[in-house]
Amino acid sequence: MSSVQAPLNQEVVIALGSNVGDRIKNFNEALRLMKKSGIQISRHGCLYESEPAYVTDQPRFLNSAVRGTTGLGPVELLKVLKQIEKQLGRTDGIRYGPRPIDLDILFYGSHKFESDILTIPHERMWERPFVLAPLIDLLGMASSDDTESIWNSFSSCNGGLFEEWQKVGGETSIGREGLKRVLPIGSQLWDWSKKTHIMGILNLTPDSFSDGGKFHEVESAVSHTRKLIMEGADIVDIGAQSTRPFAHRLSPREELQRLVPVLDAIMQIPEVERKLLSVDTFYAEVAYEAVKRGVHIVNDVSGGQLDPDILTVVGELEVPYIMMHMRGDPCTMQSEGNLYYEDVCEQVASELCARVSEAELSGIPLWRIILDPGIGFAKTTEHNLEILMNLPSIRKEIAKRSLAASHAPLLVGPSRKRFLGDICGKANAAERDPATIAATAAGILGGSNIIRVHNVKDNLDAAKICDSLLRRKIVGETSE
């Protein structure tokens, strides 16, 4: 570009890094200030924790990247980003040294730019795995996007950005070489690749299909929470609204009347310390109240479709969001139209990606999203089996549209569901635990990171066996 001027609404990629202070808070504030400055963020990379480069005697970094549009020229954009860095406490220091926030322009539309203060594409990005990893996340494997084609052409490699990524280690470097994907939950950074995590179910409803009416009183709910944690639950998922087929829908006020007394009591017991709590709701108002009372995660079976305000609210709450695939609502999800799929795995992936895109535009970074293919929701027995057997293909279909989303943690929840009873001849949901173990084992071996179950104790044992098998497989592949 021969001028600092540029056409309006250029698509840009901006890298973020932080290793001083509250790194997540720094990221959150930087995103807020970028949006306030007129940068419309549409996509987010995953969140990475990395060893420092160049100057190694300093704390570990968090890194990511975002993609969006701006009407600012390149030099104007640089000035805005430098001002944000200054607002967040960055001062002049040693090059590559510690900083509360670092914001770099990686790409600016289809343009190259070079001056004494700014070079685009960023001059040293090709040698930095912690920059290339989130940059690659912002692409899709099957994208026909003209802008992405131009960005690939900026690389000196024939294979474009993907070849550059492979040159510095590619996907095999994740979890090694001081680079790992993490998800911020509460005060911790969660590396979901280490083991399968168990989400125990606490239903406060009188009409849930499996254990309705057992735990709607405060005392019994607290007792069951203690049991779930004692048996090994990493997360306790608390739901006050039944989402079984044709369930009566409560209002947000009615749901809160069930939830709040139990939640307040649970927050007082010592067992919940260092454990995670999730609220199973599709209402923005319920999510807000639950998080303000100490819940760490929002689990929405509708993926934001039953109360669109929940996406904005969860974005403002800055908590992880479990986004499940469902068509319609609990009363309509098993209708003929909602059960029609030409390719269930491809369509679940496509529809989840559409919901992820909406969530990101609403202010939920991809690095806070957990995906759930929705076993039993708008699915037949055959669909459920197809999904459980083909979780890797769902990830591959997601990767065609968004590599970042394809790396998100995956949750499966087949526990005691009707299709298991149909296959095994078990009309009583409480008799479906052995079938659940088989289903969750299939999910784990297919790449699920979280299993949502009623029976924590036995499914935990199954998860340990599956994790051991997967570790052995990885060791075998590495030694070949």
XYZ file of C-alpha atoms in Angstrom, residues 106-411:
306
model
C -1.035 -9.951 11.349
C -3.126 -9.260 8.244
C -4.956 -6.235 6.879
C -7.371 -7.065 4.076
C -5.597 -8.162 0.896
C -2.856 -5.603 1.401
C 0.811 -5.641 2.195
C 2.111 -2.617 4.042
C 5.577 -1.494 5.023
C 6.756 1.625 6.811
C 9.218 2.484 9.527
C 6.550 1.777 12.185
C 4.460 -1.039 10.687
C 4.942 -4.095 8.501
C 1.996 -6.220 7.337
C 2.002 -9.212 7.252
C 3.757 -9.194 10.612
C 7.431 -9.777 9.828
C 8.241 -12.508 12.410
C 4.976 -14.390 12.525
C 6.254 -17.247 10.336
C 8.743 -18.422 12.964
C 6.371 -18.314 15.945
C 4.176 -21.349 16.718
C 2.298 -19.342 19.379
C 1.246 -16.895 16.624
C 0.612 -19.386 13.833
C -1.497 -21.738 15.976
C -4.309 -19.220 16.684
C -3.953 -17.759 13.180
C -4.609 -21.177 11.616
C -7.595 -21.536 13.983
C -9.264 -18.616 12.218
C -9.333 -20.455 8.908
C -11.358 -23.361 7.574
C -9.924 -26.387 5.804
C -12.421 -26.118 2.948
C -12.794 -22.359 2.769
C -13.256 -20.684 -0.619
C -12.871 -17.282 1.014
C -10.979 -14.947 -1.358
C -9.376 -13.108 1.552
C -8.047 -16.352 3.022
C -6.611 -17.251 -0.385
C -4.732 -13.961 -0.457
C -3.443 -14.466 3.084
C -2.146 -17.875 2.047
C -0.407 -16.276 -0.925
C 1.577 -14.016 1.425
C 3.478 -17.075 2.633
C 6.713 -18.078 0.902
C 5.539 -21.715 1.048
C 3.617 -23.289 -1.821
C 1.185 -24.727 0.730
C 0.509 -21.291 2.212
C -0.240 -20.806 5.903
C -0.869 -24.494 6.508
C 2.607 -25.400 5.284
C 4.086 -22.637 7.449
C 2.269 -24.162 10.422
C 3.617 -27.624 9.614
C 7.176 -26.256 9.366
C 7.065 -25.140 13.019
C 5.498 -28.373 14.264
C 1.827 -28.121 13.361
C -0.788 -29.936 15.419
C 1.822 -32.347 16.815
C 3.385 -29.453 18.733
C 0.231 -28.879 20.781
C 0.751 -30.319 24.239
C 4.485 -30.381 23.604
C 7.122 -27.757 22.955
C 5.645 -25.537 25.657
C 2.369 -24.887 23.804
C -1.057 -26.101 24.958
C -4.708 -25.216 24.400
C -6.548 -24.068 27.510
C -10.032 -22.938 28.479
C -10.485 -20.416 31.309
C -12.892 -21.606 34.019
C -13.105 -19.602 37.220
C -9.554 -18.895 38.353
C -7.997 -21.818 36.472
C -6.858 -22.594 32.965
C -8.313 -25.967 32.027
C -6.288 -28.277 29.805
C -9.021 -30.704 28.750
C -6.611 -33.031 26.935
C -5.163 -34.613 30.092
C -8.105 -36.874 30.922
C -11.828 -37.372 30.422
C -13.794 -35.144 32.779
C -16.941 -36.400 34.487
C -20.012 -34.191 34.749
C -22.450 -35.488 37.358
C -26.149 -34.705 36.911
C -28.272 -33.078 39.612
C -31.905 -32.778 38.507
C -34.103 -30.576 40.695
C -37.175 -31.423 38.643
C -40.208 -33.538 39.597
C -40.593 -34.823 36.019
C -37.158 -35.666 34.585
C -37.144 -38.985 32.733
C -34.587 -40.698 34.992
C -34.626 -39.318 38.507
C -37.423 -36.750 38.563
C -38.693 -35.963 42.042
C -35.710 -37.408 43.917
C -33.690 -34.268 44.519
C -36.037 -31.281 44.370
C -35.816 -30.721 48.134
C -32.764 -28.773 49.361
C -31.545 -31.445 51.770
C -31.709 -34.290 49.242
C -30.110 -32.128 46.534
C -27.176 -31.208 48.778
C -26.757 -34.836 49.818
C -26.702 -35.966 46.182
C -24.168 -33.266 45.302
C -21.886 -34.597 48.038
C -22.325 -38.105 46.633
C -21.503 -37.034 43.069
C -18.347 -35.278 44.228
C -17.290 -38.129 46.521
C -17.637 -40.564 43.612
C -15.349 -38.462 41.436
C -17.360 -35.829 39.544
C -15.240 -32.984 38.211
C -18.336 -30.919 37.402
C -21.823 -30.944 38.919
C -24.492 -29.896 36.411
C -27.566 -28.497 38.147
C -30.844 -28.317 36.245
C -34.205 -27.060 37.435
C -36.045 -27.391 34.103
C -36.883 -30.733 32.511
C -35.927 -31.005 28.845
C -37.353 -34.475 28.236
C -39.672 -34.744 25.203
C -42.960 -32.846 25.690
C -41.942 -31.521 29.125
C -43.916 -28.560 30.463
C -41.791 -25.436 30.139
C -41.232 -23.352 33.260
C -40.848 -19.600 33.161
C -37.486 -18.131 34.242
C -39.073 -17.099 37.540
C -40.368 -20.637 38.229
C -37.007 -22.128 37.315
C -35.201 -19.764 39.680
C -37.607 -20.601 42.494
C -36.462 -24.217 42.226
C -32.806 -23.466 41.613
C -31.775 -20.652 43.945
C -32.428 -22.272 47.365
C -30.552 -25.409 46.345
C -27.705 -23.527 44.723
C -27.254 -21.257 47.742
C -27.104 -24.312 50.008
C -24.643 -26.136 47.764
C -22.316 -23.135 47.741
C -21.972 -23.471 51.514
C -20.684 -27.057 51.622
C -16.911 -27.609 51.736
C -17.026 -30.407 49.156
C -17.609 -27.942 46.293
C -14.310 -26.187 46.885
C -12.080 -26.646 43.820
C -14.959 -28.358 41.974
C -16.854 -26.863 39.061
C -20.573 -26.139 38.992
C -22.645 -25.868 35.842
C -26.209 -24.609 35.415
C -28.376 -26.431 32.877
C -30.641 -23.701 31.505
C -31.650 -22.002 28.273
C -32.800 -18.775 29.952
C -30.537 -15.711 30.110
C -32.052 -14.592 33.418
C -31.418 -17.955 35.069
C -27.852 -18.111 33.723
C -27.152 -14.629 35.086
C -28.473 -15.384 38.573
C -26.693 -18.732 38.767
C -23.307 -17.331 37.764
C -23.661 -14.442 40.206
C -24.176 -17.060 42.932
C -20.987 -18.912 42.043
C -21.718 -21.212 39.104
C -18.773 -21.531 36.704
C -20.362 -22.823 33.463
C -23.618 -22.318 31.534
C -24.969 -25.455 29.830
C -27.621 -24.586 27.212
C -29.402 -27.452 25.427
C -30.714 -25.017 22.819
C -27.428 -23.409 21.828
C -28.995 -19.977 22.258
C -32.110 -20.657 20.180
C -34.794 -20.638 22.895
C -33.669 -17.371 24.504
C -31.349 -15.421 22.168
C -30.464 -13.034 25.014
C -28.479 -15.816 26.671
C -25.616 -15.392 24.186
C -25.095 -11.733 25.050
C -25.492 -12.412 28.767
C -23.002 -15.292 28.788
C -20.578 -13.121 26.830
C -20.841 -10.423 29.491
C -20.534 -12.970 32.314
C -17.253 -14.216 30.785
C -17.882 -17.878 31.645
C -17.638 -21.070 29.546
C -20.701 -21.930 27.481
C -21.748 -25.475 26.607
C -23.557 -25.262 23.293
C -25.678 -28.293 22.440
C -27.211 -29.251 19.117
C -30.990 -29.430 19.115
C -33.683 -28.688 16.573
C -36.887 -27.076 17.795
C -37.633 -27.296 21.513
C -38.400 -30.215 23.862
C -42.012 -30.275 22.620
C -41.134 -30.318 18.903
C -37.655 -31.839 18.719
C -38.935 -35.349 17.952
C -41.265 -34.204 15.165
C -40.890 -35.723 11.731
C -39.336 -32.577 10.274
C -36.781 -32.170 13.042
C -35.802 -35.836 12.796
C -35.022 -35.657 9.071
C -31.310 -35.687 8.211
C -29.617 -36.560 4.940
C -26.308 -36.934 6.822
C -26.709 -36.554 10.572
C -23.022 -36.022 11.367
C -22.506 -33.463 8.606
C -25.681 -31.569 9.489
C -25.051 -31.594 13.246
C -21.578 -30.171 12.537
C -22.952 -27.529 10.169
C -25.733 -26.455 12.540
C -23.360 -26.329 15.513
C -20.993 -24.132 13.499
C -23.846 -21.742 12.742
C -24.597 -21.458 16.462
C -20.893 -20.960 17.259
C -20.730 -18.122 14.742
C -23.762 -16.463 16.349
C -22.204 -16.868 19.798
C -18.926 -15.314 18.701
C -20.722 -12.326 17.170
C -22.595 -11.962 20.470
C -19.374 -11.720 22.455
C -18.534 -15.299 23.496
C -14.958 -16.057 22.415
C -14.434 -19.462 20.868
C -12.002 -20.250 23.667
C -14.955 -20.368 26.088
C -17.180 -22.688 24.021
C -17.742 -26.415 24.661
C -19.683 -28.372 22.025
C -22.282 -31.106 22.546
C -23.785 -32.999 19.561
C -27.033 -33.473 21.487
C -27.513 -37.207 21.935
C -31.273 -37.838 22.253
C -32.329 -34.338 21.179
C -33.999 -34.322 17.755
C -32.337 -37.682 17.071
C -33.570 -41.221 16.454
C -31.833 -44.297 17.849
C -29.978 -44.658 14.549
C -28.879 -41.004 14.664
C -27.583 -41.373 18.220
C -25.567 -44.448 17.293
C -24.212 -42.759 14.185
C -23.021 -39.792 16.245
C -21.403 -41.941 18.931
C -19.558 -43.964 16.298
C -18.460 -40.955 14.268
C -17.397 -38.160 16.613
C -14.098 -37.781 14.681
C -16.053 -37.178 11.473
C -18.101 -34.473 13.225
C -14.859 -32.743 14.201
C -13.632 -33.030 10.599
C -16.857 -31.525 9.273
C -16.562 -28.662 11.774
C -12.925 -28.132 10.706
C -14.035 -27.470 7.129
C -15.764 -24.347 8.431
C -13.723 -23.400 11.511
C -10.513 -25.035 12.675
C -10.856 -23.323 16.042
C -14.300 -24.833 16.645
C -13.024 -28.276 15.644
C -10.555 -28.099 18.544
C -13.176 -27.107 21.154
C -13.824 -29.517 24.039
C -16.549 -32.039 23.170
C -19.219 -33.235 25.620
